Every structure is written in structure tokens, then in C-alpha cells.
mmCIF file of C-alpha atoms in Angstrom:
data_model
loop_
_atom_site.group_PDB
_atom_site.id
_atom_site.type_symbol
_atom_site.label_atom_id
_atom_site.label_comp_id
_atom_site.label_asym_id
_atom_site.label_seq_id
_atom_site.Cartn_x
_atom_site.Cartn_y
_atom_site.Cartn_z
ATOM 1 C CA UNK O 250 6.856 21.623 18.961
ATOM 2 C CA UNK O 251 10.114 20.092 17.867
ATOM 3 C CA UNK O 252 11.149 19.167 21.387
ATOM 4 C CA UNK O 253 7.794 17.478 22.020
ATOM 5 C CA UNK O 254 8.254 15.130 19.074
ATOM 6 C CA UNK O 255 9.523 11.689 19.889
ATOM 7 C CA UNK O 256 10.551 9.132 17.310
ATOM 8 C CA UNK O 257 9.242 5.589 17.885
ATOM 9 C CA UNK O 258 12.868 4.471 17.571
ATOM 10 C CA UNK O 259 14.196 6.875 20.184
ATOM 11 C CA UNK O 260 16.384 4.818 22.495
ATOM 12 C CA UNK O 261 16.383 1.770 20.196
ATOM 13 C CA UNK O 262 19.927 0.672 19.322
ATOM 14 C CA UNK O 263 20.177 0.383 15.514
ATOM 15 C CA UNK O 264 22.787 -1.851 13.877
ATOM 16 C CA UNK O 265 25.141 -0.791 11.107
ATOM 17 C CA UNK O 266 23.899 -0.531 7.534
ATOM 18 C CA UNK O 267 20.691 1.361 8.155
ATOM 19 C CA UNK O 268 19.454 4.446 9.953
ATOM 20 C CA UNK O 269 16.230 6.122 10.865
ATOM 21 C CA UNK O 270 15.084 9.180 8.926
ATOM 22 C CA UNK O 271 12.551 10.433 11.458
ATOM 23 C CA UNK O 272 9.698 12.907 11.107
ATOM 24 C CA UNK O 273 9.432 13.009 7.309
ATOM 25 C CA UNK O 274 6.344 14.938 6.248
ATOM 26 C CA UNK O 275 3.735 12.682 4.708
ATOM 27 C CA UNK O 276 0.487 13.749 3.116
ATOM 28 C CA UNK O 277 -2.028 11.220 1.894
ATOM 29 C CA UNK O 278 -3.826 12.346 -1.252
ATOM 30 C CA UNK O 279 -7.013 10.766 -2.583
ATOM 31 C CA UNK O 280 -8.514 11.878 -5.859
ATOM 32 C CA UNK O 281 -9.854 10.468 -9.071
ATOM 33 C CA UNK O 282 -6.986 10.724 -11.609
ATOM 34 C CA UNK O 283 -9.563 11.084 -14.406
ATOM 35 C CA UNK O 284 -10.785 14.309 -12.749
ATOM 36 C CA UNK O 285 -8.575 16.736 -14.664
ATOM 37 C CA UNK O 286 -9.606 19.761 -12.601
ATOM 38 C CA UNK O 287 -8.609 18.146 -9.311
ATOM 39 C CA UNK O 288 -5.495 16.546 -10.730
ATOM 40 C CA UNK O 289 -4.363 19.795 -12.367
ATOM 41 C CA UNK O 290 -4.827 21.717 -9.127
ATOM 42 C CA UNK O 291 -2.896 19.136 -7.094
ATOM 43 C CA UNK O 292 -0.162 18.825 -9.712
ATOM 44 C CA UNK O 293 0.316 22.604 -9.811
ATOM 45 C CA UNK O 294 1.442 22.305 -6.175
ATOM 46 C CA UNK O 295 3.287 18.982 -5.929
ATOM 47 C CA UNK O 296 4.208 18.203 -9.537
ATOM 48 C CA UNK O 297 2.988 15.344 -11.714
ATOM 49 C CA UNK O 298 1.424 12.382 -9.916
ATOM 50 C CA UNK O 299 2.845 8.962 -10.790
ATOM 51 C CA UNK O 300 0.002 7.122 -12.544
ATOM 52 C CA UNK O 301 1.871 3.867 -13.120
ATOM 53 C CA UNK O 302 1.298 1.499 -10.160
ATOM 54 C CA UNK O 303 4.163 1.112 -7.688
ATOM 55 C CA UNK O 304 6.203 4.030 -9.025
ATOM 56 C CA UNK O 305 7.625 7.188 -7.448
ATOM 57 C CA UNK O 306 8.218 10.687 -8.757
ATOM 58 C CA UNK O 307 11.018 12.535 -6.983
ATOM 59 C CA UNK O 308 13.818 11.400 -4.714
ATOM 60 C CA UNK O 309 15.428 11.806 -1.298
ATOM 61 C CA UNK O 310 14.040 15.197 -0.365
ATOM 62 C CA UNK O 311 10.615 15.293 -1.935
ATOM 63 C CA UNK O 312 8.674 12.506 -3.587
ATOM 64 C CA UNK O 313 5.220 11.307 -4.538
ATOM 65 C CA UNK O 314 4.544 7.595 -4.102
ATOM 66 C CA UNK O 315 1.746 5.698 -5.837
ATOM 67 C CA UNK O 316 -0.289 3.899 -3.180
ATOM 68 C CA UNK O 317 -3.394 2.947 -5.114
ATOM 69 C CA UNK O 318 -5.356 3.793 -8.265
ATOM 70 C CA UNK O 319 -6.715 6.910 -6.522
ATOM 71 C CA UNK O 320 -4.226 7.362 -3.689
ATOM 72 C CA UNK O 321 -0.754 8.909 -3.374
ATOM 73 C CA UNK O 322 1.662 9.715 -0.578
ATOM 74 C CA UNK O 323 3.523 13.005 -0.791
ATOM 75 C CA UNK O 324 6.774 12.788 1.199
ATOM 76 C CA UNK O 325 8.752 15.888 2.134
ATOM 77 C CA UNK O 326 11.310 17.161 4.612
ATOM 78 C CA UNK O 327 10.368 17.268 8.314
ATOM 79 C CA UNK O 328 8.135 20.150 9.270
ATOM 80 C CA UNK O 329 6.829 20.894 5.769
ATOM 81 C CA UNK O 330 3.474 19.106 6.046
ATOM 82 C CA UNK O 331 1.344 21.902 7.490
ATOM 83 C CA UNK O 332 2.407 24.423 4.836
ATOM 84 C CA UNK O 333 1.976 21.940 2.015
ATOM 85 C CA UNK O 334 -1.436 20.882 3.298
ATOM 86 C CA UNK O 335 -2.584 24.502 3.477
ATOM 87 C CA UNK O 336 -1.226 25.207 0.004
ATOM 88 C CA UNK O 337 -3.025 22.157 -1.426
ATOM 89 C CA UNK O 338 -6.297 23.071 0.288
ATOM 90 C CA UNK O 339 -6.131 26.680 -0.946
ATOM 91 C CA UNK O 340 -5.343 25.612 -4.508
ATOM 92 C CA UNK O 341 -8.160 23.074 -4.607
ATOM 93 C CA UNK O 342 -10.624 25.529 -3.038
ATOM 94 C CA UNK O 343 -9.723 27.985 -5.821
ATOM 95 C CA UNK O 344 -10.109 25.407 -8.587
ATOM 96 C CA UNK O 345 -13.789 25.596 -9.497
ATOM 97 C CA UNK O 346 -13.635 22.571 -11.796
ATOM 98 C CA UNK O 347 -12.075 20.253 -9.195
ATOM 99 C CA UNK O 348 -14.070 17.308 -7.876
ATOM 100 C CA UNK O 349 -13.567 15.833 -4.408
ATOM 101 C CA UNK O 350 -10.002 15.536 -3.074
ATOM 102 C CA UNK O 351 -8.921 14.216 0.332
ATOM 103 C CA UNK O 352 -5.773 15.678 1.865
ATOM 104 C CA UNK O 353 -4.651 14.156 5.161
ATOM 105 C CA UNK O 354 -1.469 14.867 7.068
ATOM 106 C CA UNK O 355 -0.245 11.377 7.991
ATOM 107 C CA UNK O 356 3.284 12.376 9.008
ATOM 108 C CA UNK O 357 2.925 10.656 12.386
ATOM 109 C CA UNK O 358 1.570 7.484 10.763
ATOM 110 C CA UNK O 359 4.955 6.074 9.763
ATOM 111 C CA UNK O 360 8.612 6.513 10.480
ATOM 112 C CA UNK O 361 11.286 5.792 7.903
ATOM 113 C CA UNK O 362 14.214 3.403 7.915
ATOM 114 C CA UNK O 363 16.860 3.905 5.275
ATOM 115 C CA UNK O 364 18.764 0.785 4.351
ATOM 116 C CA UNK O 365 22.046 1.556 2.647
ATOM 117 C CA UNK O 366 24.054 -1.624 2.355
ATOM 118 C CA UNK O 367 25.710 -3.380 -0.609
ATOM 119 C CA UNK O 368 23.759 -6.554 0.265
ATOM 120 C CA UNK O 369 20.472 -4.711 0.789
ATOM 121 C CA UNK O 370 18.662 -6.868 -1.801
ATOM 122 C CA UNK O 371 19.638 -10.134 -0.152
ATOM 123 C CA UNK O 372 18.855 -8.757 3.315
ATOM 124 C CA UNK O 373 15.341 -7.671 2.303
ATOM 125 C CA UNK O 374 14.750 -10.836 0.303
ATOM 126 C CA UNK O 375 15.063 -12.740 3.582
ATOM 127 C CA UNK O 376 11.748 -11.286 4.716
ATOM 128 C CA UNK O 377 10.009 -9.926 1.638
ATOM 129 C CA UNK O 378 8.254 -11.732 -1.188
ATOM 130 C CA UNK O 379 8.640 -8.892 -3.730
ATOM 131 C CA UNK O 380 11.029 -9.603 -6.601
ATOM 132 C CA UNK O 381 13.806 -7.084 -5.907
ATOM 133 C CA UNK O 382 15.922 -7.978 -8.939
ATOM 134 C CA UNK O 383 16.922 -4.748 -10.775
ATOM 135 C CA UNK O 384 14.924 -5.996 -13.771
ATOM 136 C CA UNK O 385 11.745 -5.999 -11.709
ATOM 137 C CA UNK O 386 12.288 -3.387 -8.988
ATOM 138 C CA UNK O 387 14.706 -0.475 -9.443
ATOM 139 C CA UNK O 388 15.117 3.141 -8.377
ATOM 140 C CA UNK O 389 11.840 5.022 -8.457
ATOM 141 C CA UNK O 390 9.802 1.945 -7.568
ATOM 142 C CA UNK O 391 7.746 1.527 -4.436
ATOM 143 C CA UNK O 392 5.498 -1.201 -3.073
ATOM 144 C CA UNK O 393 3.197 -1.599 -0.144
ATOM 145 C CA UNK O 394 4.041 -5.034 1.092
ATOM 146 C CA UNK O 395 5.213 -7.088 4.055
ATOM 147 C CA UNK O 396 8.808 -7.213 5.271
ATOM 148 C CA UNK O 397 9.293 -9.743 8.044
ATOM 149 C CA UNK O 398 5.472 -9.866 8.272
ATOM 150 C CA UNK O 399 5.306 -6.140 9.106
ATOM 151 C CA UNK O 400 3.398 -3.895 6.709
ATOM 152 C CA UNK O 401 5.725 -1.366 5.064
ATOM 153 C CA UNK O 402 5.985 0.912 2.096
ATOM 154 C CA UNK O 403 9.176 -0.252 0.419
ATOM 155 C CA UNK O 404 10.801 2.390 -1.755
ATOM 156 C CA UNK O 405 14.040 2.129 -3.707
ATOM 157 C CA UNK O 406 15.929 5.425 -3.907
ATOM 158 C CA UNK O 407 18.979 4.648 -6.032
ATOM 159 C CA UNK O 408 21.150 1.993 -7.604
ATOM 160 C CA UNK O 409 23.429 1.572 -4.541
ATOM 161 C CA UNK O 410 20.851 0.125 -3.733
ATOM 162 C CA UNK O 411 19.357 2.353 -1.051
ATOM 163 C CA UNK O 412 15.900 1.438 0.183
ATOM 164 C CA UNK O 413 13.488 3.274 2.402
ATOM 165 C CA UNK O 414 11.044 1.356 4.530
ATOM 166 C CA UNK O 415 8.128 3.421 5.813
ATOM 167 C CA UNK O 416 6.742 1.559 8.790
ATOM 168 C CA UNK O 417 4.076 2.231 11.380
ATOM 169 C CA UNK O 418 5.411 3.327 14.787
ATOM 170 C CA UNK O 419 4.248 0.225 16.638
ATOM 171 C CA UNK O 420 6.147 -2.016 14.200
ATOM 172 C CA UNK O 421 9.224 0.223 13.931
ATOM 173 C CA UNK O 422 11.238 -1.188 16.820
ATOM 174 C CA UNK O 423 10.459 -4.750 15.731
ATOM 175 C CA UNK O 424 11.489 -4.059 12.140
ATOM 176 C CA UNK O 425 14.667 -2.272 13.283
ATOM 177 C CA UNK O 426 15.576 -5.277 15.416
ATOM 178 C CA UNK O 427 14.833 -7.629 12.540
ATOM 179 C CA UNK O 428 17.098 -5.578 10.233
ATOM 180 C CA UNK O 429 19.858 -5.405 12.847
ATOM 181 C CA UNK O 430 19.703 -9.180 13.048
ATOM 182 C CA UNK O 431 19.453 -9.683 9.277
ATOM 183 C CA UNK O 432 22.390 -7.473 8.290
ATOM 184 C CA UNK O 433 25.607 -9.501 8.273
ATOM 185 C CA UNK O 434 28.474 -8.211 10.445
ATOM 186 C CA UNK K 203 1.543 -20.774 -1.322
ATOM 187 C CA UNK K 204 -0.484 -18.929 -3.943
ATOM 188 C CA UNK K 205 0.713 -16.119 -6.180
ATOM 189 C CA UNK K 206 -2.292 -13.815 -6.601
ATOM 190 C CA UNK K 207 -2.352 -11.092 -9.236
ATOM 191 C CA UNK K 208 -3.743 -7.860 -7.827
ATOM 192 C CA UNK K 209 -5.278 -5.932 -10.750
ATOM 193 C CA UNK K 210 -3.470 -2.811 -9.512
ATOM 194 C CA UNK K 211 -0.174 -3.973 -7.986
ATOM 195 C CA UNK K 212 0.586 -7.098 -9.986
ATOM 196 C CA UNK K 213 1.523 -10.556 -8.710
ATOM 197 C CA UNK K 214 1.916 -10.742 -4.931
ATOM 198 C CA UNK K 215 2.230 -13.379 -2.279
ATOM 199 C CA UNK K 216 -0.968 -14.905 -0.880
ATOM 200 C CA UNK K 217 -0.275 -13.588 2.666
ATOM 201 C CA UNK K 218 -0.863 -10.013 1.465
ATOM 202 C CA UNK K 219 -4.505 -10.818 0.654
ATOM 203 C CA UNK K 220 -7.683 -11.523 2.581
ATOM 204 C CA UNK K 221 -10.548 -13.571 1.221
ATOM 205 C CA UNK K 222 -13.991 -12.049 0.760
ATOM 206 C CA UNK K 223 -16.142 -15.005 -0.222
ATOM 207 C CA UNK K 224 -18.302 -15.476 -3.283
ATOM 208 C CA UNK K 225 -18.487 -12.581 -5.744
ATOM 209 C CA UNK K 226 -21.700 -11.227 -7.189
ATOM 210 C CA UNK K 227 -23.976 -11.865 -4.189
ATOM 211 C CA UNK K 228 -26.424 -9.004 -4.579
ATOM 212 C CA UNK K 229 -27.817 -7.484 -1.458
ATOM 213 C CA UNK K 230 -31.648 -7.746 -1.426
ATOM 214 C CA UNK K 231 -33.350 -4.696 -2.910
ATOM 215 C CA UNK K 232 -36.068 -4.688 -0.242
ATOM 216 C CA UNK K 233 -34.682 -6.549 2.814
ATOM 217 C CA UNK K 234 -37.725 -5.813 4.986
ATOM 218 C CA UNK K 235 -39.936 -7.743 2.617
ATOM 219 C CA UNK K 236 -37.930 -10.968 2.981
ATOM 220 C CA UNK K 237 -39.088 -13.845 5.123
ATOM 221 C CA UNK K 238 -36.579 -15.484 7.479
ATOM 222 C CA UNK K 239 -35.818 -18.380 5.174
ATOM 223 C CA UNK K 240 -34.982 -16.112 2.225
ATOM 224 C CA UNK K 241 -32.887 -13.854 4.467
ATOM 225 C CA UNK K 242 -31.004 -16.869 5.854
ATOM 226 C CA UNK K 243 -30.381 -18.067 2.329
ATOM 227 C CA UNK K 244 -28.932 -14.633 1.427
ATOM 228 C CA UNK K 245 -26.761 -14.411 4.553
ATOM 229 C CA UNK K 246 -25.497 -17.972 4.919
ATOM 230 C CA UNK K 247 -25.808 -19.870 1.651
ATOM 231 C CA UNK K 248 -23.013 -19.738 -0.897
ATOM 232 C CA UNK K 249 -22.101 -21.772 -3.941
ATOM 233 C CA UNK K 250 -19.415 -24.362 -3.426
ATOM 234 C CA UNK K 251 -18.455 -25.430 -6.926
ATOM 235 C CA UNK K 252 -15.774 -27.826 -7.966
ATOM 236 C CA UNK K 253 -14.006 -25.770 -10.633
ATOM 237 C CA UNK K 254 -13.986 -22.056 -11.494
ATOM 238 C CA UNK K 255 -15.414 -19.869 -8.708
ATOM 239 C CA UNK K 256 -15.805 -16.052 -8.807
ATOM 240 C CA UNK K 257 -14.523 -14.634 -5.538
ATOM 241 C CA UNK K 258 -13.903 -11.327 -3.771
ATOM 242 C CA UNK K 259 -10.357 -10.654 -2.582
ATOM 243 C CA UNK K 260 -8.794 -7.629 -0.918
ATOM 244 C CA UNK K 261 -5.128 -6.717 -1.247
ATOM 245 C CA UNK K 262 -4.937 -6.021 2.486
ATOM 246 C CA UNK K 263 -1.176 -5.460 2.815
ATOM 247 C CA UNK K 264 -0.906 -3.565 -0.481
ATOM 248 C CA UNK K 265 -3.238 -1.106 -2.178
ATOM 249 C CA UNK K 266 -6.181 -2.225 0.063
ATOM 250 C CA UNK K 267 -8.509 -2.416 -2.943
ATOM 251 C CA UNK K 268 -11.171 -5.098 -3.400
ATOM 252 C CA UNK K 269 -11.329 -6.983 -6.649
ATOM 253 C CA UNK K 270 -12.998 -9.980 -8.253
ATOM 254 C CA UNK K 271 -11.000 -12.989 -9.235
ATOM 255 C CA UNK K 272 -11.931 -16.350 -10.653
ATOM 256 C CA UNK K 273 -10.157 -19.225 -8.943
ATOM 257 C CA UNK K 274 -10.347 -22.867 -9.916
ATOM 258 C CA UNK K 275 -11.139 -24.634 -6.651
ATOM 259 C CA UNK K 276 -9.587 -27.876 -7.926
ATOM 260 C CA UNK K 277 -6.195 -26.556 -9.035
ATOM 261 C CA UNK K 278 -6.089 -23.272 -7.037
ATOM 262 C CA UNK K 279 -5.188 -21.545 -10.286
ATOM 263 C CA UNK K 280 -6.332 -17.952 -10.700
ATOM 264 C CA UNK K 281 -7.943 -17.135 -14.024
ATOM 265 C CA UNK K 282 -7.773 -13.482 -15.165
ATOM 266 C CA UNK K 283 -8.739 -11.251 -12.242
ATOM 267 C CA UNK K 284 -10.980 -8.361 -13.188
ATOM 268 C CA UNK K 285 -10.683 -5.157 -11.190
ATOM 269 C CA UNK K 286 -13.970 -4.164 -9.615
ATOM 270 C CA UNK K 287 -14.331 -1.794 -6.727
#
């Protein structure tokens, strides 16, 4: 399988200051957070879901991103999606008090750019209307928004600041070129 | 440029949203019983007030949820948006 995978940025020359983190596992979770049976079953597998809008639980290797009032994105290392999906399905099937839950492997839906640059805030601010000031947007925050008019999930990892931009494959090369152009030499 | 407050995500730029027209337009309970004029009125006719107007918006580039908001059509100011799915 691994040799059949092809990143949308394969062959695209990336500038300094950012890199692609390809093939991250991504599972889209939909459930009613008030449904304690479903939430308990899911949380026994992936850990507590972030209930505060635009926040993340976890970090580099494994994380859960809030995408909506009843929607989360579970991000993990490449190749872990199938196992995690099966584990979630088995746990929910065994939980008799769980209401409806949707579990979709969306790993191929987005690739990830990791921007690690001392001027990352200013670079992103050139194409993004989110307030990225540390007071408003720090580590453990995420937002679905537009960067250079391309839809992304923007996710701040640490204070460096390091950002991840999860972008759809068809916009990935464009966004990479925009970043290459936006990052000062 | 408007700053629209999504009830879930908070204040965001206008370009992240799409407009959904007047809020609270109930779909007819028994559409087959309507005559053409009443149907046309339901499909095509909307209020066009000068002042506060209840509208549907969708946070298309964000959480993709629909919500109601009241916008003053004179000043373009948004008055408290209420989440409604």
C-alpha cells in the first residue's frame, strides 16, 4: 500500500520555513456530546473530546480537533486510521447505551503543512483574517478558516510558534506556493 | 467588510459565510393543496425591511453550521445571533 500512496505535494518544490507532514491519519467523528453513552464509548478509545469550540486535545503525534458542536477530527500517525476506526466501531457496537455515531476515515481528504518559522504569525496574517495574537490564538487552538482564500484547518502546536495547516489535496500545491512566496528569505 | 459572529466559532470575516435569505419562512404543511399564487408567494416573496431583519447564514468556511442572525439592513450591524440548526 505504502508505495501506492502519493502525496499531493510530491514533486512540488517547498521553500524554507515549512514542510509537508504527509499521510497523517484523520478520522472524522460525529456524535451528540450530550449523549453520554456514545461520548463515553468514544472517549474510552481516543481520550476526552475537546468541547470548547476551536480547541485541540493532544499534540504532534495524536490529537483531537474540535470542528463543530457535534464534530471532531482525530489526527494520528500515518497508517493508524484503519485500526483506530475498527477499535472505535467495536467499542461503540459494544456500548448498548450509545446513540448514533458517525466514524469516517478522511485521511486522504487533507494533507498537512507544518509552518515552523519565527515570523509565522506575520506570514499567516498576510492571508488569514483570524486574530493570531497569543492572547487570542495560542497552542492547542484550531480554526477552520481561509488562508489565502483556501479553506484550511489551522492548528497551533506550540509557542515557537509552529502551525499546522490541513488543506485539501487540490489546494495543497497552491497553498505551498503561496507560503513559499510569503516567507521572507 | 462585515465581522459576523458565528454562534459556535466566534467572530469571523464575512467571506467565510454564505447568505441564506430570510429566516423563519415555514415550508407549507400541505404543499399539494396550495394554488399557484400561494405557492409563488411562498417560493419568491420575501420581506425587505428597512431595519432589523432575521436572516439565515451558514459558516461555510468554518464549522459549516446554519444559524439565525438579526442584521440591521440600514447599518449592517448584527444584533445577537441565536444558534439554530
